Coordinates of C-alpha atoms and ligand atoms in Angstrom, one line a residue:
X1 CA -11.4 162.5 -4.2
X2 CA -12.5 162.6 -0.5
X3 CA -16.2 161.9 -1.3
X4 CA -16.9 158.3 -2.3
X5 CA -19.2 157.6 -5.3
X6 CA -20.4 154.3 -3.9
X7 CA -19.4 152.0 -1.1
X8 CA -20.5 148.9 0.7
X9 CA -20.9 149.5 4.4
X10 CA -22.6 147.4 7.1
X11 CA -24.4 145.4 4.5
X12 CA -25.9 148.4 2.9
X13 CA -24.9 150.3 -0.3
X14 CA -24.2 154.0 0.1
X15 CA -24.1 156.5 -2.8
X16 CA -23.7 160.2 -3.1
X17 CA -26.9 161.5 -4.9
X18 CA -25.4 162.9 -8.1
X19 CA -28.7 164.6 -9.0
X20 CA -28.1 167.1 -6.2
X21 CA -24.5 168.0 -6.9
X22 CA -22.9 170.5 -6.8
X23 CA -25.3 172.2 -4.4
X24 CA -25.9 169.5 -1.9
X25 CA -23.8 166.5 -0.8
X26 CA -26.4 163.9 0.2
X27 CA -25.6 160.2 0.9
X28 CA -28.4 157.7 0.1
X29 CA -28.4 154.3 1.8
X30 CA -29.9 151.2 0.2
X31 CA -30.6 147.9 1.9
X32 CA -32.6 146.3 -0.9
X33 CA -31.8 145.6 -4.6
X34 CA -35.0 147.3 -5.8
X35 CA -33.7 150.6 -4.2
X36 CA -30.4 150.2 -6.0
X37 CA -32.2 149.6 -9.3
X38 CA -34.3 152.7 -8.8
X39 CA -31.1 154.7 -7.9
X40 CA -29.5 153.6 -11.3
X41 CA -32.7 154.3 -13.3
X42 CA -33.2 157.8 -11.8
X43 CA -29.4 158.6 -12.0
X44 CA -28.7 159.0 -8.3
X45 CA -25.6 157.1 -9.6
X46 CA -24.6 157.2 -13.3
X47 CA -21.5 156.6 -15.4
X48 CA -20.8 153.2 -17.0
X49 CA -18.3 151.7 -14.4
X50 CA -20.2 153.2 -11.5
X51 CA -23.5 151.6 -12.5
X52 CA -21.7 148.3 -13.1
X53 CA -20.5 148.4 -9.4
X54 CA -23.9 149.4 -8.2
X55 CA -25.5 146.5 -10.1
X56 CA -23.0 144.0 -8.6
X57 CA -23.7 145.4 -5.1
X58 CA -27.4 145.4 -5.7
X59 CA -27.3 141.7 -6.8
X60 CA -25.4 140.9 -3.6
X61 CA -28.0 142.7 -1.5
X62 CA -30.7 140.6 -3.3
X63 CA -29.2 137.4 -1.9
X64 CA -29.5 137.4 1.8
X65 CA -31.0 134.1 2.9
X66 CA -31.0 132.3 -0.5
X67 CA -29.2 129.0 -1.3
X68 CA -29.1 126.2 -3.9
X69 CA -31.7 126.2 -6.7
X70 CA -33.7 129.0 -5.0
X71 CA -30.6 131.2 -5.3
X72 CA -30.4 130.7 -9.0
X73 CA -34.1 131.6 -9.5
X74 CA -33.6 134.6 -7.2
X75 CA -30.6 135.8 -9.1
X76 CA -32.6 135.7 -12.4
X77 CA -35.3 137.9 -10.8
X78 CA -32.8 140.3 -9.3
X79 CA -30.6 140.6 -12.4
X80 CA -33.7 141.2 -14.6
X81 CA -34.7 144.1 -12.5
X82 CA -31.2 145.6 -12.4
X83 CA -30.5 144.9 -16.1
X84 CA -33.7 146.8 -17.2
X85 CA -32.6 150.0 -15.6
X86 CA -30.2 151.4 -18.3
X87 CA -29.4 149.6 -21.6
X88 CA -26.3 151.3 -23.1
X89 CA -23.4 150.9 -20.7
X90 CA -22.2 147.3 -21.1
X91 CA -20.6 147.4 -17.6
X92 CA -23.9 146.8 -16.0
X93 CA -24.5 143.5 -17.9
X94 CA -20.8 142.6 -17.5
X95 CA -20.9 143.0 -13.7
X96 CA -24.1 140.9 -13.5
X97 CA -22.6 138.2 -15.6
X98 CA -19.6 138.1 -13.3
X99 CA -21.8 137.8 -10.3
X100 CA -23.8 135.0 -12.0
X101 CA -20.6 133.0 -12.6
X102 CA -19.6 133.3 -9.0
X103 CA -23.0 132.2 -7.9
X104 CA -23.0 129.2 -10.2
X105 CA -19.5 128.2 -8.9
X106 CA -20.6 128.4 -5.2
X107 CA -24.1 126.9 -5.2
X108 CA -23.1 124.3 -2.6
X109 CA -22.6 127.1 0.0
X110 CA -25.2 127.7 2.6
X111 CA -27.3 130.9 2.6
X112 CA -25.1 133.2 4.7
X113 CA -21.9 131.9 3.2
X114 CA -23.2 132.4 -0.3
X115 CA -24.2 135.9 0.6
X116 CA -20.8 136.6 2.0
X117 CA -19.2 135.3 -1.3
X118 CA -21.4 137.5 -3.4
X119 CA -20.6 140.5 -1.2
X120 CA -16.9 139.8 -1.6
X121 CA -17.2 139.7 -5.4
X122 CA -19.2 143.0 -5.5
X123 CA -16.5 144.7 -3.4
X124 CA -13.8 143.2 -5.6
X125 CA -15.5 144.7 -8.7
X126 CA -15.5 148.0 -6.9
X127 CA -11.8 147.8 -5.9
X128 CA -10.6 146.5 -9.3
X129 CA -12.3 149.4 -11.0
X130 CA -10.3 151.9 -9.1
X131 CA -7.1 150.0 -9.8
X132 CA -8.0 149.8 -13.5
X133 CA -8.6 153.5 -13.7
X134 CA -5.3 154.3 -12.1
X135 CA -3.4 152.0 -14.6
X136 CA -5.5 153.5 -17.5
X137 CA -4.6 157.0 -16.2
X138 CA -0.9 156.3 -16.2
X139 CA -1.1 154.9 -19.8
X140 CA -3.0 157.9 -20.9
X141 CA -0.9 160.5 -19.2
X142 CA 2.0 159.6 -21.5
X143 CA -0.1 161.0 -24.4
X144 CA -0.4 164.4 -22.8
X145 CA 2.1 167.2 -23.3
X146 CA 4.0 168.9 -20.5
X147 CA 1.6 171.7 -20.6
X148 CA -1.8 170.9 -22.1
X149 CA -5.4 172.0 -22.5
X150 CA -7.9 169.2 -22.6
X151 CA -11.5 169.3 -23.7
X152 CA -13.9 166.7 -22.1
X153 CA -17.6 165.9 -22.4
X154 CA -20.0 164.6 -19.8
X155 CA -18.5 163.2 -16.6
X156 CA -16.0 160.3 -16.9
X157 CA -14.5 161.1 -13.5
X158 CA -14.5 159.6 -10.0
X159 CA -18.2 160.1 -9.8
X160 CA -18.8 157.9 -12.9
X161 CA -16.6 155.1 -11.6
X162 CA -15.8 153.5 -8.2
X163 CA -13.1 156.3 -8.0
X164 CA -10.4 158.2 -9.8
X165 CA -12.2 158.2 -13.2
X166 CA -11.3 157.2 -16.7
X167 CA -11.0 160.4 -18.9
X168 CA -10.5 162.4 -15.7
X169 CA -8.2 159.6 -14.5
X170 CA -5.9 160.4 -17.4
X171 CA -6.0 164.1 -16.4
X172 CA -5.4 163.3 -12.8
X173 CA -2.4 161.1 -13.7
X174 CA -1.0 163.7 -16.0
X175 CA -1.2 166.3 -13.3
X176 CA 0.3 163.9 -10.7
X177 CA 3.2 163.4 -13.2
X178 CA 4.0 167.1 -12.9
X179 CA 2.2 168.2 -16.1
X180 CA 0.4 171.6 -16.2
X181 CA -3.1 170.7 -17.2
X182 CA -6.1 172.9 -17.9
X183 CA -9.5 171.5 -18.7
X184 CA -12.5 172.7 -20.6
X185 CA -15.7 170.9 -19.7
X186 CA -18.7 170.8 -22.0
X187 CA -21.8 171.5 -19.8
X188 CA -23.4 168.4 -21.4
X189 CA -27.1 169.1 -22.0
X190 CA -29.6 168.0 -20.9
X191 CA -28.5 166.4 -17.6
X192 CA -25.5 168.8 -17.1
X193 CA -23.0 166.2 -16.1
X194 CA -20.1 168.4 -17.3
X195 CA -21.3 171.6 -15.6
X196 CA -22.4 170.0 -12.4
X197 CA -20.2 167.0 -11.9
X198 CA -16.9 167.3 -13.9
X199 CA -16.5 170.9 -12.8
X200 CA -17.3 169.9 -9.2
X201 CA -14.7 167.2 -8.9
X202 CA -11.9 168.9 -10.8
X203 CA -12.4 172.1 -8.8
X204 CA -12.3 170.1 -5.6
X205 CA -9.0 168.6 -6.8
X206 CA -7.7 172.0 -7.7
X207 CA -7.4 171.2 -11.4
X208 CA -8.2 174.4 -13.4
X209 CA -11.5 173.9 -15.2
X210 CA -13.6 176.1 -17.4
X211 CA -17.2 175.2 -18.3
X212 CA -18.5 175.9 -21.8
X213 CA -22.0 175.3 -23.3
X214 CA -21.9 172.4 -25.7
X215 CA -22.4 174.6 -28.7
X216 CA -19.2 176.5 -27.9
X217 CA -16.9 173.6 -28.6
X218 CA -16.5 174.4 -32.3
X219 CA -15.4 177.9 -31.7
X220 CA -13.0 176.8 -28.9
X221 CA -11.4 174.1 -31.1
X222 CA -11.1 176.5 -34.0
X223 CA -9.2 178.9 -31.7
X224 CA -6.4 176.4 -31.5
X225 CA -6.4 176.5 -27.7
X226 CA -7.2 172.7 -27.2
X227 CA -4.4 170.1 -27.4
X228 CA -6.6 167.1 -27.2
X229 CA -10.1 165.8 -26.5
X230 CA -10.6 163.0 -23.9
X231 CA -13.9 161.3 -23.3
X232 CA -15.2 158.2 -21.6
X233 CA -17.4 155.5 -23.1
X234 CA -20.4 153.5 -22.1
X235 CA -19.7 150.7 -24.6
X236 CA -17.0 150.4 -27.3
X237 CA -17.7 147.8 -30.0
X238 CA -15.1 145.3 -31.3
X239 CA -14.4 147.6 -34.3
X240 CA -13.7 150.6 -32.1
X241 CA -17.1 152.4 -32.6
X242 CA -17.6 154.3 -29.3
X243 CA -21.0 154.9 -27.6
X244 CA -20.8 157.8 -25.2
X245 CA -22.9 160.7 -23.9
X246 CA -25.0 162.4 -26.5
X247 CA -22.8 165.2 -28.1
X248 CA -19.6 163.1 -28.2
X249 CA -20.0 162.4 -31.9
X250 CA -20.1 166.0 -33.0
X251 CA -17.1 166.7 -30.8
X252 CA -15.2 164.0 -32.6
X253 CA -16.1 165.5 -36.0
X254 CA -14.9 168.9 -34.8
X255 CA -11.7 167.5 -33.4
X256 CA -10.9 165.8 -36.8
X257 CA -11.8 169.1 -38.6
X258 CA -9.2 170.9 -36.5
X259 CA -6.6 168.2 -36.3
X260 CA -6.9 167.7 -32.6
X261 CA -6.4 164.1 -31.2
X262 CA -9.6 162.5 -30.0
X263 CA -8.9 160.0 -27.2
X264 CA -11.3 157.6 -25.6
X265 CA -10.6 156.3 -22.0
X266 CA -12.1 152.8 -21.9
X267 CA -11.6 150.3 -19.1
X268 CA -11.8 146.8 -20.5
X269 CA -15.2 146.3 -18.8
X270 CA -16.6 148.9 -21.2
X271 CA -15.3 147.1 -24.3
X272 CA -17.8 144.7 -25.8
X273 CA -16.2 142.3 -28.3
X274 CA -19.6 140.6 -28.7
X275 CA -20.8 143.8 -30.3
X276 CA -19.4 143.9 -33.9
X277 CA -20.1 147.6 -34.5
X278 CA -21.8 150.7 -33.0
X279 CA -25.0 149.8 -35.0
X280 CA -25.6 147.0 -32.5
X281 CA -25.3 149.2 -29.4
X282 CA -28.8 149.9 -27.8
X283 CA -29.2 153.6 -27.3
X284 CA -31.2 154.6 -24.3
X285 CA -34.1 157.1 -24.8
X286 CA -34.8 159.2 -21.7
X287 CA -37.8 161.1 -20.5
X288 CA -38.9 164.0 -22.7
X289 CA -39.1 166.0 -19.5
X290 CA -35.3 166.3 -19.3
X291 CA -35.6 168.6 -22.4
X292 CA -39.0 170.1 -22.1
X293 CA -38.3 171.3 -18.5
X294 CA -35.4 173.2 -17.0
X295 CA -35.0 173.3 -13.2
X296 CA -38.6 172.1 -12.9
X297 CA -40.1 174.8 -15.3
X298 CA -41.6 174.1 -18.7
X299 CA -39.3 175.6 -21.4
X300 CA -40.8 174.2 -24.6
X301 CA -44.4 174.8 -25.8
X302 CA -46.6 172.0 -24.4
X303 CA -47.5 169.4 -27.1
X304 CA -44.3 169.7 -29.2
X305 CA -42.3 166.6 -30.0
X306 CA -39.1 165.9 -28.0
X307 CA -36.2 163.6 -29.0
X308 CA -33.9 162.7 -26.2
X309 CA -31.4 159.9 -26.9
X310 CA -28.9 159.7 -24.0
X311 CA -26.0 158.5 -26.1
X312 CA -24.5 158.7 -29.6
X313 CA -22.0 156.5 -31.5
X314 CA -18.7 158.0 -32.7
X315 CA -17.4 155.9 -35.6
X316 CA -14.0 154.4 -35.0
X317 CA -12.4 156.3 -37.9
X318 CA -12.7 159.5 -35.9
X319 CA -11.0 158.0 -32.8
X320 CA -7.2 158.6 -32.5
X321 CA -6.6 156.0 -29.7
X322 CA -8.4 154.1 -27.0
X323 CA -6.8 154.1 -23.6
X324 CA -7.3 151.0 -21.5
X325 CA -5.7 149.7 -18.2
X326 CA -3.6 147.3 -20.3
X327 CA -2.2 149.9 -22.7
X328 CA -3.2 152.2 -25.6
X329 CA -5.0 150.7 -28.6
X330 CA -4.5 152.3 -32.0
X331 CA -6.3 151.6 -35.4
X332 CA -7.1 149.1 -36.7
X333 CA -9.1 148.7 -33.5
X334 CA -10.6 145.4 -34.4
X335 CA -7.1 143.9 -33.9
X336 CA -5.7 146.1 -31.1
X337 CA -8.8 146.0 -28.9
X338 CA -9.1 142.2 -29.2
X339 CA -5.4 141.8 -28.3
X340 CA -5.7 144.0 -25.2
X341 CA -9.0 142.5 -24.0
X342 CA -7.7 139.0 -24.3
X343 CA -4.5 140.0 -22.6
X344 CA -2.1 138.6 -25.3
Ligands
MRU1 O1 -26.0 159.2 -18.7 P1 -24.7 159.0 -17.9 O2 -24.4 160.2 -17.1 O3 -24.6 157.7 -17.2 O4 -23.6 159.0 -19.1 C1 -22.2 158.8 -18.7 C2 -21.3 158.9 -19.8 O5 -21.7 159.0 -21.0 C3 -19.8 158.7 -19.5 O6 -19.0 159.4 -20.4 C4 -19.5 157.2 -19.6 O7 -20.4 156.4 -18.8 C5 -18.1 156.9 -19.2 S1 -17.9 157.1 -17.5 C6 -16.3 156.6 -17.1

């Protein structure tokens, strides 16, 4: 995709403002970690791998001029602010932990050398994410027929990552392998990542895409037109339970009901072996306004209750396979995921 989700340029972090897509392409520039934290919290940037990269770059920005013990204390402060932005995607904590390890290994460096080292690491996390998505895409493309219709939910594309995408990476790789791919995108209430973002990037890439309201997925799947469902993940537990955008779980139930394979595209940075099952995954609750208002206008009676969890957990038993950059994991996931993650 020609538009970059996030990049480090001239010691600032640039992001396309995803809240304004598809109508306006506005680039935001951040020179301070607090700005990056606010961008993650308010969803200027979103998607598990993308917020991991943003947190790493934010942590690097927070380092200018710090060295030795002061650097450690500074890191704790910066990381705390970044970590508090969104709790579900493990990539954010994973990227901060990687930055902390680099810091601890380089405490003898002077202020500007330490900053340069942290900057190099953040850029490496960005670049490795794209490479992982390309490898994951190639593994996943093998699972797709020569001519296939794919249903996806939310946005697990270039916009949700440093580039190329996970679920949409599989679709891109299948298309590049000469397969004829058609995509149905759930609109994904209430933030409309499917209608606004998935449709935008696939259309830009000339991959045929049709948007449906979330409540149309059952009728679409029962029509027999869908060959497989592919979604991303914010955190996949050691047993294969998958946290992803709210609405993923009902899609998995429907897919099972209609004998349609349900695939999860999960870079290893989204797999959390320290989390035994989905019950341990923290689920972010977002502002009631995302539901009570639409395009700035109140749509529910004032004073009624609003429940707005941003993610749900799909039990491993509904997942056909989990696609990673090291290969495809099949049930039992407690064995296959651990093997792929440990690289043995
Ligand atoms: O709330 P969001 O837009 O950050 O949620 C994003 C998702 O649920 C994605 O499917 C997930 O992060 C995987 S992105 C490769």
